[in-house]
C-alpha cells in the first residue's frame, strides 16, 4: 500500500489521503456480502446481492473510495471510536482495487445470468478471497496489482 508519512499528514488530508482502516472495513462488509452470495446463489436473491455489490464496486471505482456508502458508515460510526491513524493512504490503489472487484462481480453476474453457475461461483470466490485478505490481514491484492502496474509503466506516463 502507498502510505503518506506522518510528517505530511496535515498536507495529505487536504490532498485526499485516507485512513487505511476504511478500506479494511469496506473489505469486511464486502466479504459478508460475498459469503451470502456464495451461500444463496444461484437463487435470484443471491444474484441480486451480487448485483448490489457490483454497484458498490462501481461507485468505489468511479467516484473514489471516499464517496461510497461503506466510507460514510466508516466515517460516521467507526472512525470516531478509533485513534488517529499513524499514516494516511493514497486513495488511488484502493480505487483501482474496487475496479478489479467490479470486474469479478460482473463476470460472476454474467456467469449466473448466463446459466454457468460454476463461472459465477468461481468469480465470486476470487472476489471473496481478495476481500478476506484485506479484511483480515490488511493486504489489498488489487492495490498491490496497481502498484506493480505503476512500476511497470514506461517513465513519463
PDB file of C-alpha atoms in Angstrom:
ATOM      1  CA  UNK A   1       0.000   0.000   0.000  1.00  0.00           C
ATOM      2  CA  UNK A   2       1.138   3.523  -0.644  1.00  0.00           C
ATOM      3  CA  UNK A   3       1.179   5.482   2.577  1.00  0.00           C
ATOM      4  CA  UNK A   4       1.650   9.138   3.306  1.00  0.00           C
ATOM      5  CA  UNK A   5       4.150   9.818   6.084  1.00  0.00           C
ATOM      6  CA  UNK A   6       3.006  11.393   9.368  1.00  0.00           C
ATOM      7  CA  UNK A   7       5.130  14.451   8.570  1.00  0.00           C
ATOM      8  CA  UNK A   8       2.979  15.089   5.515  1.00  0.00           C
ATOM      9  CA  UNK A   9      -0.268  14.061   7.203  1.00  0.00           C
ATOM     10  CA  UNK A  10      -1.666  17.578   7.554  1.00  0.00           C
ATOM     11  CA  UNK A  11      -0.936  18.254   3.900  1.00  0.00           C
ATOM     12  CA  UNK A  12      -2.370  14.900   2.791  1.00  0.00           C
ATOM     13  CA  UNK A  13      -5.689  15.488   4.498  1.00  0.00           C
ATOM     14  CA  UNK A  14      -6.370  18.247   2.015  1.00  0.00           C
ATOM     15  CA  UNK A  15      -4.923  16.277  -0.877  1.00  0.00           C
ATOM     16  CA  UNK A  16      -7.105  13.243  -0.279  1.00  0.00           C
ATOM     17  CA  UNK A  17      -5.165  10.808   1.920  1.00  0.00           C
ATOM     18  CA  UNK A  18      -7.497   8.258   3.502  1.00  0.00           C
ATOM     19  CA  UNK A  19      -7.495   6.335   6.768  1.00  0.00           C
ATOM     20  CA  UNK A  20      -6.176   2.868   5.785  1.00  0.00           C
ATOM     21  CA  UNK A  21      -8.678   1.231   8.135  1.00  0.00           C
ATOM     22  CA  UNK A  22     -11.545   2.446   5.923  1.00  0.00           C
ATOM     23  CA  UNK A  23     -10.771   0.105   3.010  1.00  0.00           C
ATOM     24  CA  UNK A  24     -10.231  -2.704   5.510  1.00  0.00           C
ATOM     25  CA  UNK A  25     -13.705  -2.031   6.973  1.00  0.00           C
ATOM     26  CA  UNK A  26     -15.139  -1.953   3.446  1.00  0.00           C
ATOM     27  CA  UNK A  27     -13.456  -5.270   2.673  1.00  0.00           C
ATOM     28  CA  UNK A  28     -15.030  -6.846   5.757  1.00  0.00           C
ATOM     29  CA  UNK A  29     -18.517  -5.726   4.722  1.00  0.00           C
ATOM     30  CA  UNK A  30     -17.840  -6.865   1.160  1.00  0.00           C
ATOM     31  CA  UNK A  31     -16.730 -10.279   2.422  1.00  0.00           C
ATOM     32  CA  UNK A  32     -20.003 -10.700   4.321  1.00  0.00           C
ATOM     33  CA  UNK A  33     -21.997  -9.903   1.169  1.00  0.00           C
ATOM     34  CA  UNK A  34     -19.909 -12.243  -0.979  1.00  0.00           C
ATOM     35  CA  UNK A  35     -20.234 -15.109   1.517  1.00  0.00           C
ATOM     36  CA  UNK A  36     -24.009 -14.603   1.394  1.00  0.00           C
ATOM     37  CA  UNK A  37     -23.874 -14.671  -2.419  1.00  0.00           C
ATOM     38  CA  UNK A  38     -21.946 -17.954  -2.381  1.00  0.00           C
ATOM     39  CA  UNK A  39     -24.424 -19.474   0.078  1.00  0.00           C
ATOM     40  CA  UNK A  40     -27.577 -18.289  -1.720  1.00  0.00           C
ATOM     41  CA  UNK A  41     -26.701 -18.179  -5.443  1.00  0.00           C
ATOM     42  CA  UNK A  42     -27.872 -19.137  -7.963  1.00  0.00           C
ATOM     43  CA  UNK A  43     -31.160 -18.196  -6.341  1.00  0.00           C
ATOM     44  CA  UNK A  44     -32.413 -14.771  -7.501  1.00  0.00           C
ATOM     45  CA  UNK A  45     -31.695 -13.114  -4.140  1.00  0.00           C
ATOM     46  CA  UNK A  46     -28.065 -14.253  -4.322  1.00  0.00           C
ATOM     47  CA  UNK A  47     -27.702 -12.879  -7.826  1.00  0.00           C
ATOM     48  CA  UNK A  48     -29.362  -9.628  -6.722  1.00  0.00           C
ATOM     49  CA  UNK A  49     -26.883  -9.338  -3.823  1.00  0.00           C
ATOM     50  CA  UNK A  50     -24.018  -9.759  -6.272  1.00  0.00           C
ATOM     51  CA  UNK A  51     -25.612  -7.048  -8.413  1.00  0.00           C
ATOM     52  CA  UNK A  52     -25.743  -4.718  -5.409  1.00  0.00           C
ATOM     53  CA  UNK A  53     -22.104  -5.484  -4.668  1.00  0.00           C
ATOM     54  CA  UNK A  54     -21.215  -4.734  -8.293  1.00  0.00           C
ATOM     55  CA  UNK A  55     -22.892  -1.323  -7.933  1.00  0.00           C
ATOM     56  CA  UNK A  56     -20.901  -0.670  -4.743  1.00  0.00           C
ATOM     57  CA  UNK A  57     -17.680  -1.643  -6.527  1.00  0.00           C
ATOM     58  CA  UNK A  58     -18.627   0.660  -9.414  1.00  0.00           C
ATOM     59  CA  UNK A  59     -19.175   3.562  -7.006  1.00  0.00           C
ATOM     60  CA  UNK A  60     -15.783   2.978  -5.399  1.00  0.00           C
ATOM     61  CA  UNK A  61     -14.037   2.723  -8.760  1.00  0.00           C
ATOM     62  CA  UNK A  62     -15.896   5.596 -10.373  1.00  0.00           C
ATOM     63  CA  UNK A  63     -16.325   8.154  -7.601  1.00  0.00           C
ATOM     64  CA  UNK A  64     -13.450   7.104  -5.366  1.00  0.00           C
ATOM     65  CA  UNK A  65     -13.424   5.067  -2.204  1.00  0.00           C
ATOM     66  CA  UNK A  66     -14.067   8.189  -0.118  1.00  0.00           C
ATOM     67  CA  UNK A  67     -17.528   8.621  -1.672  1.00  0.00           C
ATOM     68  CA  UNK A  68     -19.113   5.225  -1.089  1.00  0.00           C
ATOM     69  CA  UNK A  69     -21.794   4.152   1.386  1.00  0.00           C
ATOM     70  CA  UNK A  70     -19.177   1.995   3.152  1.00  0.00           C
ATOM     71  CA  UNK A  71     -16.928   5.026   3.577  1.00  0.00           C
ATOM     72  CA  UNK A  72     -19.818   7.018   5.029  1.00  0.00           C
ATOM     73  CA  UNK A  73     -20.528   4.218   7.533  1.00  0.00           C
ATOM     74  CA  UNK A  74     -16.854   4.086   8.490  1.00  0.00           C
ATOM     75  CA  UNK A  75     -16.569   7.872   8.933  1.00  0.00           C
ATOM     76  CA  UNK A  76     -19.862   8.140  10.836  1.00  0.00           C
ATOM     77  CA  UNK A  77     -19.799   5.127  13.146  1.00  0.00           C
ATOM     78  CA  UNK A  78     -16.341   3.535  13.259  1.00  0.00           C
ATOM     79  CA  UNK A  79     -13.727   6.261  12.801  1.00  0.00           C
ATOM     80  CA  UNK A  80     -14.906   8.396  15.767  1.00  0.00           C
ATOM     81  CA  UNK A  81     -14.204   5.450  18.087  1.00  0.00           C
ATOM     82  CA  UNK A  82     -10.617   4.961  16.869  1.00  0.00           C
ATOM     83  CA  UNK A  83      -7.403   6.836  17.465  1.00  0.00           C
ATOM     84  CA  UNK A  84      -5.898   8.798  14.601  1.00  0.00           C
ATOM     85  CA  UNK A  85      -4.139   6.624  12.033  1.00  0.00           C
ATOM     86  CA  UNK A  86      -0.328   6.611  12.056  1.00  0.00           C
ATOM     87  CA  UNK A  87      -0.283   7.217   8.290  1.00  0.00           C
ATOM     88  CA  UNK A  88      -2.767   8.138   5.630  1.00  0.00           C
ATOM     89  CA  UNK A  89      -3.044   6.170   2.408  1.00  0.00           C
ATOM     90  CA  UNK A  90      -3.169   7.194  -1.214  1.00  0.00           C
ATOM     91  CA  UNK A  91      -6.775   6.538  -2.331  1.00  0.00           C
ATOM     92  CA  UNK A  92      -5.815   5.517  -5.889  1.00  0.00           C
ATOM     93  CA  UNK A  93      -4.698   1.924  -5.185  1.00  0.00           C
ATOM     94  CA  UNK A  94      -7.930   1.095  -3.277  1.00  0.00           C
ATOM     95  CA  UNK A  95      -9.907   2.773  -6.059  1.00  0.00           C
ATOM     96  CA  UNK A  96      -8.189   0.530  -8.610  1.00  0.00           C
ATOM     97  CA  UNK A  97      -8.917  -2.468  -6.360  1.00  0.00           C
ATOM     98  CA  UNK A  98     -12.622  -1.556  -6.449  1.00  0.00           C
ATOM     99  CA  UNK A  99     -12.402  -1.686 -10.246  1.00  0.00           C
ATOM    100  CA  UNK A 100     -10.872  -5.155 -10.070  1.00  0.00           C
ATOM    101  CA  UNK A 101     -13.650  -6.223  -7.710  1.00  0.00           C
ATOM    102  CA  UNK A 102     -16.164  -4.817 -10.190  1.00  0.00           C
ATOM    103  CA  UNK A 103     -14.710  -6.959 -12.974  1.00  0.00           C
ATOM    104  CA  UNK A 104     -15.001 -10.115 -10.861  1.00  0.00           C
ATOM    105  CA  UNK A 105     -18.546  -9.211  -9.794  1.00  0.00           C
ATOM    106  CA  UNK A 106     -19.563  -8.619 -13.414  1.00  0.00           C
ATOM    107  CA  UNK A 107     -18.009 -11.914 -14.512  1.00  0.00           C
ATOM    108  CA  UNK A 108     -19.877 -13.597 -11.668  1.00  0.00           C
ATOM    109  CA  UNK A 109     -23.137 -11.948 -12.657  1.00  0.00           C
ATOM    110  CA  UNK A 110     -22.586 -12.928 -16.277  1.00  0.00           C
ATOM    111  CA  UNK A 111     -21.967 -16.499 -15.234  1.00  0.00           C
ATOM    112  CA  UNK A 112     -25.068 -16.743 -13.082  1.00  0.00           C
ATOM    113  CA  UNK A 113     -27.311 -14.956 -15.567  1.00  0.00           C
ATOM    114  CA  UNK A 114     -25.864 -16.906 -18.494  1.00  0.00           C
ATOM    115  CA  UNK A 115     -26.540 -20.255 -16.859  1.00  0.00           C
ATOM    116  CA  UNK A 116     -22.939 -21.054 -15.911  1.00  0.00           C
ATOM    117  CA  UNK A 117     -23.194 -21.201 -12.144  1.00  0.00           C
ATOM    118  CA  UNK A 118     -19.631 -22.510 -11.877  1.00  0.00           C
ATOM    119  CA  UNK A 119     -18.270 -19.337 -13.508  1.00  0.00           C
ATOM    120  CA  UNK A 120     -20.418 -17.237 -11.173  1.00  0.00           C
ATOM    121  CA  UNK A 121     -19.261 -19.112  -8.098  1.00  0.00           C
ATOM    122  CA  UNK A 122     -15.573 -19.063  -9.048  1.00  0.00           C
ATOM    123  CA  UNK A 123     -15.557 -15.337  -9.890  1.00  0.00           C
ATOM    124  CA  UNK A 124     -17.404 -14.549  -6.649  1.00  0.00           C
ATOM    125  CA  UNK A 125     -14.987 -16.793  -4.773  1.00  0.00           C
ATOM    126  CA  UNK A 126     -11.979 -14.922  -6.186  1.00  0.00           C
ATOM    127  CA  UNK A 127     -13.511 -11.606  -5.112  1.00  0.00           C
ATOM    128  CA  UNK A 128     -14.181 -13.075  -1.671  1.00  0.00           C
ATOM    129  CA  UNK A 129     -10.566 -14.223  -1.261  1.00  0.00           C
ATOM    130  CA  UNK A 130      -9.324 -10.726  -2.131  1.00  0.00           C
ATOM    131  CA  UNK A 131     -11.805  -9.123   0.290  1.00  0.00           C
ATOM    132  CA  UNK A 132     -10.810 -11.502   3.094  1.00  0.00           C
ATOM    133  CA  UNK A 133      -7.097 -10.835   2.537  1.00  0.00           C
ATOM    134  CA  UNK A 134      -7.775  -7.133   3.049  1.00  0.00           C
ATOM    135  CA  UNK A 135     -10.281  -7.530   5.877  1.00  0.00           C
ATOM    136  CA  UNK A 136      -8.172  -9.938   7.938  1.00  0.00           C
ATOM    137  CA  UNK A 137      -4.553  -9.187   7.019  1.00  0.00           C
ATOM    138  CA  UNK A 138      -4.846  -5.656   5.578  1.00  0.00           C
ATOM    139  CA  UNK A 139      -3.304  -6.985   2.380  1.00  0.00           C
ATOM    140  CA  UNK A 140      -5.033  -5.361  -0.569  1.00  0.00           C
ATOM    141  CA  UNK A 141      -4.405  -7.570  -3.586  1.00  0.00           C
ATOM    142  CA  UNK A 142      -5.848  -5.052  -6.054  1.00  0.00           C
ATOM    143  CA  UNK A 143      -3.687  -2.309  -4.509  1.00  0.00           C
ATOM    144  CA  UNK A 144      -0.588  -4.429  -4.994  1.00  0.00           C
ATOM    145  CA  UNK A 145      -1.519  -5.019  -8.647  1.00  0.00           C
ATOM    146  CA  UNK A 146      -1.977  -1.255  -9.055  1.00  0.00           C
ATOM    147  CA  UNK A 147       1.469  -0.562  -7.620  1.00  0.00           C
ATOM    148  CA  UNK A 148       3.045  -3.265  -9.785  1.00  0.00           C
ATOM    149  CA  UNK A 149       1.434  -1.857 -12.929  1.00  0.00           C
ATOM    150  CA  UNK A 150       2.567   1.618 -11.961  1.00  0.00           C
ATOM    151  CA  UNK A 151       6.163   0.413 -11.576  1.00  0.00           C
ATOM    152  CA  UNK A 152       5.994  -1.384 -14.937  1.00  0.00           C
ATOM    153  CA  UNK A 153       4.550   1.642 -16.768  1.00  0.00           C
ATOM    154  CA  UNK A 154       7.040   3.456 -19.003  1.00  0.00           C
ATOM    155  CA  UNK A 155       8.588   6.553 -17.467  1.00  0.00           C
ATOM    156  CA  UNK A 156       6.867   9.770 -18.462  1.00  0.00           C
ATOM    157  CA  UNK A 157       3.349   8.397 -18.039  1.00  0.00           C
TER     158      UNK A 157
END
